[in-house]
PDB file of C-alpha atoms in Angstrom:
ATOM      1  CA  UNK A1230     138.624  96.221  60.569  1.00 51.00           C
ATOM      2  CA  UNK A1231     138.215  95.589  56.842  1.00 57.00           C
ATOM      3  CA  UNK A1232     135.807  97.844  54.975  1.00 76.00           C
ATOM      4  CA  UNK A1233     135.344  95.583  51.951  1.00 94.00           C
ATOM      5  CA  UNK A1234     135.679  91.874  51.288  1.00 97.00           C
ATOM      6  CA  UNK A1235     136.787  89.932  48.244  1.00 98.00           C
ATOM      7  CA  UNK A1236     136.530  86.239  47.459  1.00 98.00           C
ATOM      8  CA  UNK A1237     139.662  84.809  45.902  1.00 98.00           C
ATOM      9  CA  UNK A1238     139.394  81.578  43.947  1.00 98.00           C
ATOM     10  CA  UNK A1239     142.675  79.792  43.255  1.00 97.00           C
ATOM     11  CA  UNK A1240     144.585  76.530  43.414  1.00 95.00           C
ATOM     12  CA  UNK A1241     145.304  74.492  46.503  1.00 92.00           C
ATOM     13  CA  UNK A1242     148.604  73.596  44.827  1.00 95.00           C
ATOM     14  CA  UNK A1243     151.553  75.827  43.966  1.00 93.00           C
ATOM     15  CA  UNK A1244     151.930  74.965  40.289  1.00 94.00           C
ATOM     16  CA  UNK A1245     155.313  74.713  38.583  1.00 95.00           C
ATOM     17  CA  UNK A1246     156.101  78.373  37.912  1.00 97.00           C
ATOM     18  CA  UNK A1247     157.064  80.444  40.984  1.00 97.00           C
ATOM     19  CA  UNK A1248     155.426  83.557  39.470  1.00 98.00           C
ATOM     20  CA  UNK A1249     151.983  82.191  40.454  1.00 98.00           C
ATOM     21  CA  UNK A1250     153.025  82.030  44.120  1.00 97.00           C
ATOM     22  CA  UNK A1251     154.548  85.496  43.955  1.00 98.00           C
ATOM     23  CA  UNK A1252     151.330  86.978  42.563  1.00 98.00           C
ATOM     24  CA  UNK A1253     149.222  85.148  45.163  1.00 98.00           C
ATOM     25  CA  UNK A1254     151.342  86.525  47.992  1.00 98.00           C
ATOM     26  CA  UNK A1255     151.356  89.999  46.427  1.00 98.00           C
ATOM     27  CA  UNK A1256     147.563  89.934  46.162  1.00 98.00           C
ATOM     28  CA  UNK A1257     147.298  89.104  49.863  1.00 98.00           C
ATOM     29  CA  UNK A1258     149.753  91.833  50.836  1.00 98.00           C
ATOM     30  CA  UNK A1259     147.995  94.475  48.757  1.00 98.00           C
ATOM     31  CA  UNK A1260     144.540  93.448  49.967  1.00 98.00           C
ATOM     32  CA  UNK A1261     145.757  93.946  53.542  1.00 98.00           C
ATOM     33  CA  UNK A1262     147.277  97.329  52.608  1.00 98.00           C
ATOM     34  CA  UNK A1263     143.913  98.408  51.171  1.00 97.00           C
ATOM     35  CA  UNK A1264     142.030  97.086  54.198  1.00 97.00           C
ATOM     36  CA  UNK A1265     140.182  94.443  52.137  1.00 98.00           C
ATOM     37  CA  UNK A1266     139.202  91.259  53.947  1.00 98.00           C
ATOM     38  CA  UNK A1267     139.977  87.990  52.165  1.00 98.00           C
ATOM     39  CA  UNK A1268     137.170  85.457  51.873  1.00 98.00           C
ATOM     40  CA  UNK A1269     138.403  82.144  50.522  1.00 96.00           C
ATOM     41  CA  UNK A1270     138.133  78.376  50.730  1.00 93.00           C
ATOM     42  CA  UNK A1271     140.011  78.088  54.023  1.00 91.00           C
ATOM     43  CA  UNK A1272     142.925  75.945  52.871  1.00 87.00           C
ATOM     44  CA  UNK A1273     146.446  76.304  54.154  1.00 88.00           C
ATOM     45  CA  UNK A1274     148.290  75.068  51.067  1.00 90.00           C
ATOM     46  CA  UNK A1275     149.117  76.203  47.552  1.00 95.00           C
ATOM     47  CA  UNK A1276     148.076  79.540  46.147  1.00 97.00           C
ATOM     48  CA  UNK A1277     145.181  79.588  48.627  1.00 95.00           C
ATOM     49  CA  UNK A1278     147.580  79.454  51.554  1.00 94.00           C
ATOM     50  CA  UNK A1279     149.884  82.042  49.964  1.00 97.00           C
ATOM     51  CA  UNK A1280     147.090  84.594  49.532  1.00 98.00           C
ATOM     52  CA  UNK A1281     145.885  84.026  53.104  1.00 96.00           C
ATOM     53  CA  UNK A1282     149.406  84.279  54.519  1.00 96.00           C
ATOM     54  CA  UNK A1283     150.022  87.457  52.502  1.00 98.00           C
ATOM     55  CA  UNK A1284     146.965  89.054  54.103  1.00 97.00           C
ATOM     56  CA  UNK A1285     147.622  87.792  57.623  1.00 96.00           C
ATOM     57  CA  UNK A1286     151.332  88.659  57.670  1.00 97.00           C
ATOM     58  CA  UNK A1287     150.433  92.236  56.773  1.00 97.00           C
ATOM     59  CA  UNK A1288     147.813  92.771  59.466  1.00 97.00           C
ATOM     60  CA  UNK A1289     144.758  91.970  57.342  1.00 97.00           C
ATOM     61  CA  UNK A1290     141.690  89.867  58.044  1.00 97.00           C
ATOM     62  CA  UNK A1291     140.935  86.471  56.523  1.00 97.00           C
ATOM     63  CA  UNK A1292     137.730  84.454  56.599  1.00 96.00           C
ATOM     64  CA  UNK A1293     137.877  80.856  55.470  1.00 95.00           C
ATOM     65  CA  UNK A1294     134.889  78.748  54.458  1.00 95.00           C
ATOM     66  CA  UNK A1295     135.626  75.046  54.373  1.00 92.00           C
ATOM     67  CA  UNK A1296     133.537  71.887  54.162  1.00 91.00           C
ATOM     68  CA  UNK A1297     133.863  69.587  57.163  1.00 90.00           C
ATOM     69  CA  UNK A1298     135.229  66.731  55.052  1.00 89.00           C
ATOM     70  CA  UNK A1299     138.178  68.890  53.956  1.00 85.00           C
ATOM     71  CA  UNK A1300     138.748  70.195  57.478  1.00 80.00           C
ATOM     72  CA  UNK A1301     138.796  66.547  58.637  1.00 75.00           C
ATOM     73  CA  UNK A1302     141.632  65.902  56.163  1.00 73.00           C
ATOM     74  CA  UNK A1303     143.612  68.630  57.984  1.00 62.00           C
ATOM     75  CA  UNK A1304     143.854  70.968  55.003  1.00 72.00           C
ATOM     76  CA  UNK A1305     142.313  73.938  56.832  1.00 76.00           C
ATOM     77  CA  UNK A1306     144.555  76.943  57.489  1.00 76.00           C
ATOM     78  CA  UNK A1307     145.379  77.111  61.191  1.00 79.00           C
ATOM     79  CA  UNK A1308     145.617  80.865  61.882  1.00 84.00           C
ATOM     80  CA  UNK A1309     142.684  82.583  60.180  1.00 91.00           C
ATOM     81  CA  UNK A1310     140.793  85.543  61.611  1.00 91.00           C
ATOM     82  CA  UNK A1311     137.554  83.592  61.214  1.00 94.00           C
ATOM     83  CA  UNK A1312     136.536  80.215  59.793  1.00 92.00           C
ATOM     84  CA  UNK A1313     133.134  78.850  58.829  1.00 93.00           C
ATOM     85  CA  UNK A1314     132.535  75.116  58.553  1.00 93.00           C
ATOM     86  CA  UNK A1315     129.886  73.938  56.109  1.00 95.00           C
ATOM     87  CA  UNK A1316     128.678  70.550  54.910  1.00 95.00           C
ATOM     88  CA  UNK A1317     129.028  70.738  51.128  1.00 94.00           C
ATOM     89  CA  UNK A1318     131.035  72.418  48.392  1.00 93.00           C
ATOM     90  CA  UNK A1319     127.806  74.105  47.232  1.00 94.00           C
ATOM     91  CA  UNK A1320     127.285  75.628  50.669  1.00 96.00           C
ATOM     92  CA  UNK A1321     130.909  76.765  50.641  1.00 95.00           C
ATOM     93  CA  UNK A1322     130.573  78.618  47.335  1.00 95.00           C
ATOM     94  CA  UNK A1323     127.317  80.260  48.378  1.00 96.00           C
ATOM     95  CA  UNK A1324     128.616  81.305  51.810  1.00 97.00           C
ATOM     96  CA  UNK A1325     131.805  82.814  50.362  1.00 97.00           C
ATOM     97  CA  UNK A1326     129.989  85.107  47.943  1.00 96.00           C
ATOM     98  CA  UNK A1327     127.431  86.064  50.593  1.00 96.00           C
ATOM     99  CA  UNK A1328     130.322  87.456  52.627  1.00 97.00           C
ATOM    100  CA  UNK A1329     131.979  89.410  49.803  1.00 96.00           C
ATOM    101  CA  UNK A1330     131.385  92.263  47.381  1.00 96.00           C
ATOM    102  CA  UNK A1331     133.613  90.940  44.603  1.00 98.00           C
ATOM    103  CA  UNK A1332     135.554  87.989  43.263  1.00 98.00           C
ATOM    104  CA  UNK A1333     139.073  87.525  41.912  1.00 98.00           C
ATOM    105  CA  UNK A1334     140.335  84.310  40.329  1.00 98.00           C
ATOM    106  CA  UNK A1335     143.995  83.410  40.185  1.00 98.00           C
ATOM    107  CA  UNK A1336     145.281  80.339  38.315  1.00 98.00           C
ATOM    108  CA  UNK A1337     143.889  76.997  39.375  1.00 97.00           C
ATOM    109  CA  UNK A1338     142.349  73.762  38.209  1.00 97.00           C
ATOM    110  CA  UNK A1339     138.838  72.338  37.978  1.00 97.00           C
ATOM    111  CA  UNK A1340     137.690  73.809  41.282  1.00 95.00           C
ATOM    112  CA  UNK A1341     138.819  77.314  40.385  1.00 97.00           C
ATOM    113  CA  UNK A1342     137.151  77.168  36.978  1.00 98.00           C
ATOM    114  CA  UNK A1343     133.977  75.716  38.511  1.00 97.00           C
ATOM    115  CA  UNK A1344     133.784  78.591  40.982  1.00 97.00           C
ATOM    116  CA  UNK A1345     134.647  81.213  38.360  1.00 98.00           C
ATOM    117  CA  UNK A1346     132.066  80.081  35.826  1.00 98.00           C
ATOM    118  CA  UNK A1347     129.363  79.615  38.436  1.00 97.00           C
ATOM    119  CA  UNK A1348     129.783  83.171  39.733  1.00 98.00           C
ATOM    120  CA  UNK A1349     129.824  84.494  36.147  1.00 98.00           C
ATOM    121  CA  UNK A1350     126.546  82.642  35.505  1.00 98.00           C
ATOM    122  CA  UNK A1351     125.153  84.209  38.693  1.00 97.00           C
ATOM    123  CA  UNK A1352     126.249  87.660  37.457  1.00 97.00           C
ATOM    124  CA  UNK A1353     124.580  87.002  34.111  1.00 97.00           C
ATOM    125  CA  UNK A1354     121.363  85.963  35.870  1.00 97.00           C
ATOM    126  CA  UNK A1355     121.623  88.935  38.266  1.00 96.00           C
ATOM    127  CA  UNK A1356     121.833  86.651  41.296  1.00 95.00           C
ATOM    128  CA  UNK A1357     125.166  88.266  42.236  1.00 96.00           C
ATOM    129  CA  UNK A1358     126.024  91.904  41.587  1.00 95.00           C
ATOM    130  CA  UNK A1359     129.681  92.225  42.569  1.00 97.00           C
ATOM    131  CA  UNK A1360     132.625  92.492  40.184  1.00 98.00           C
ATOM    132  CA  UNK A1361     134.203  89.266  38.896  1.00 98.00           C
ATOM    133  CA  UNK A1362     137.820  89.450  37.762  1.00 98.00           C
ATOM    134  CA  UNK A1363     140.781  87.321  36.818  1.00 98.00           C
ATOM    135  CA  UNK A1364     144.464  88.065  37.080  1.00 98.00           C
ATOM    136  CA  UNK A1365     145.872  86.644  33.862  1.00 98.00           C
ATOM    137  CA  UNK A1366     149.302  85.888  35.303  1.00 97.00           C
ATOM    138  CA  UNK A1367     151.778  84.578  32.746  1.00 97.00           C
ATOM    139  CA  UNK A1368     148.953  84.368  30.167  1.00 98.00           C
ATOM    140  CA  UNK A1369     147.348  81.566  32.199  1.00 98.00           C
ATOM    141  CA  UNK A1370     143.824  82.449  31.074  1.00 98.00           C
ATOM    142  CA  UNK A1371     144.624  83.350  27.426  1.00 98.00           C
ATOM    143  CA  UNK A1372     143.025  80.227  25.950  1.00 98.00           C
ATOM    144  CA  UNK A1373     139.949  80.536  28.168  1.00 98.00           C
ATOM    145  CA  UNK A1374     139.503  84.139  27.014  1.00 98.00           C
ATOM    146  CA  UNK A1375     139.766  82.983  23.395  1.00 98.00           C
ATOM    147  CA  UNK A1376     137.061  80.405  24.119  1.00 98.00           C
ATOM    148  CA  UNK A1377     134.782  83.079  25.598  1.00 98.00           C
ATOM    149  CA  UNK A1378     135.285  85.186  22.462  1.00 98.00           C
ATOM    150  CA  UNK A1379     134.432  82.126  20.349  1.00 98.00           C
ATOM    151  CA  UNK A1380     131.250  81.645  22.376  1.00 98.00           C
ATOM    152  CA  UNK A1381     130.266  85.233  21.538  1.00 98.00           C
ATOM    153  CA  UNK A1382     131.168  84.826  17.856  1.00 98.00           C
ATOM    154  CA  UNK A1383     129.143  81.618  17.591  1.00 98.00           C
ATOM    155  CA  UNK A1384     126.119  83.112  19.329  1.00 98.00           C
ATOM    156  CA  UNK A1385     126.236  81.210  22.621  1.00 98.00           C
ATOM    157  CA  UNK A1386     127.238  84.128  24.841  1.00 98.00           C
ATOM    158  CA  UNK A1387     126.025  87.699  24.547  1.00 98.00           C
ATOM    159  CA  UNK A1388     128.773  90.292  24.225  1.00 98.00           C
ATOM    160  CA  UNK A1389     127.462  92.196  27.256  1.00 97.00           C
ATOM    161  CA  UNK A1390     127.719  89.021  29.330  1.00 98.00           C
ATOM    162  CA  UNK A1391     131.259  88.411  28.070  1.00 98.00           C
ATOM    163  CA  UNK A1392     132.088  91.866  29.435  1.00 97.00           C
ATOM    164  CA  UNK A1393     131.018  90.810  32.945  1.00 98.00           C
ATOM    165  CA  UNK A1394     134.479  89.271  33.380  1.00 98.00           C
ATOM    166  CA  UNK A1395     137.119  91.862  34.232  1.00 98.00           C
ATOM    167  CA  UNK A1396     140.587  90.885  33.008  1.00 98.00           C
ATOM    168  CA  UNK A1397     143.758  92.211  34.625  1.00 98.00           C
ATOM    169  CA  UNK A1398     147.421  91.525  34.033  1.00 98.00           C
ATOM    170  CA  UNK A1399     148.576  92.524  37.525  1.00 98.00           C
ATOM    171  CA  UNK A1400     147.481  92.756  41.144  1.00 98.00           C
ATOM    172  CA  UNK A1401     147.451  96.552  41.052  1.00 98.00           C
ATOM    173  CA  UNK A1402     145.322  96.572  37.902  1.00 98.00           C
ATOM    174  CA  UNK A1403     142.725  94.153  39.282  1.00 98.00           C
ATOM    175  CA  UNK A1404     142.417  96.030  42.577  1.00 98.00           C
ATOM    176  CA  UNK A1405     141.940  99.296  40.671  1.00 98.00           C
ATOM    177  CA  UNK A1406     139.283  97.704  38.433  1.00 98.00           C
ATOM    178  CA  UNK A1407     137.408  96.451  41.479  1.00 98.00           C
ATOM    179  CA  UNK A1408     137.720  99.795  43.296  1.00 96.00           C
ATOM    180  CA  UNK A1409     136.339 101.538  40.191  1.00 97.00           C
ATOM    181  CA  UNK A1410     133.449  99.056  40.041  1.00 96.00           C
ATOM    182  CA  UNK A1411     132.641  99.630  43.719  1.00 95.00           C
ATOM    183  CA  UNK A1412     132.758 103.389  43.247  1.00 93.00           C
ATOM    184  CA  UNK A1413     130.393 103.338  40.296  1.00 92.00           C
ATOM    185  CA  UNK A1414     128.013 100.586  41.443  1.00 82.00           C
ATOM    186  CA  UNK A1415     127.690 101.092  45.163  1.00 64.00           C
TER     187      UNK A1415
END
């Protein structure tokens, strides 16, 4: 049984560079090896499916949280440890973070960024107290990080709130950052 749980936000597509899929699968494999349960959006495709499969194929546990309208479109993963059905995307986001003690974002589109920035706002407002991290695979988040620095420079984001986002270049680095956070905070 998993001792910790992490939410992973990422794309429901695979992107064009195979490195994103490799990192997603590696994250799943290494979460399973560390006995960390995956909490995610419940999809069976794209990076989402790769992370889930990486966990499941290595004996780990996966909890999906999916809105009924997406499950009705047959995008739900078929072999999860546990799945929760909710009515709205808002309920999905809230339920996922209720079940986890940290968040990792991999590359993705609007949905991934929506989830990432909402949880960062929750951290800033002290609504959520777990670590929030990105894996900056292939420099995917470089421009976003520049924008965050610009927000600090222009006085729209406090430096201490900018530091709420942990940035890693690899799966091993992000899992170490989160383990360190858990050790010091809990």
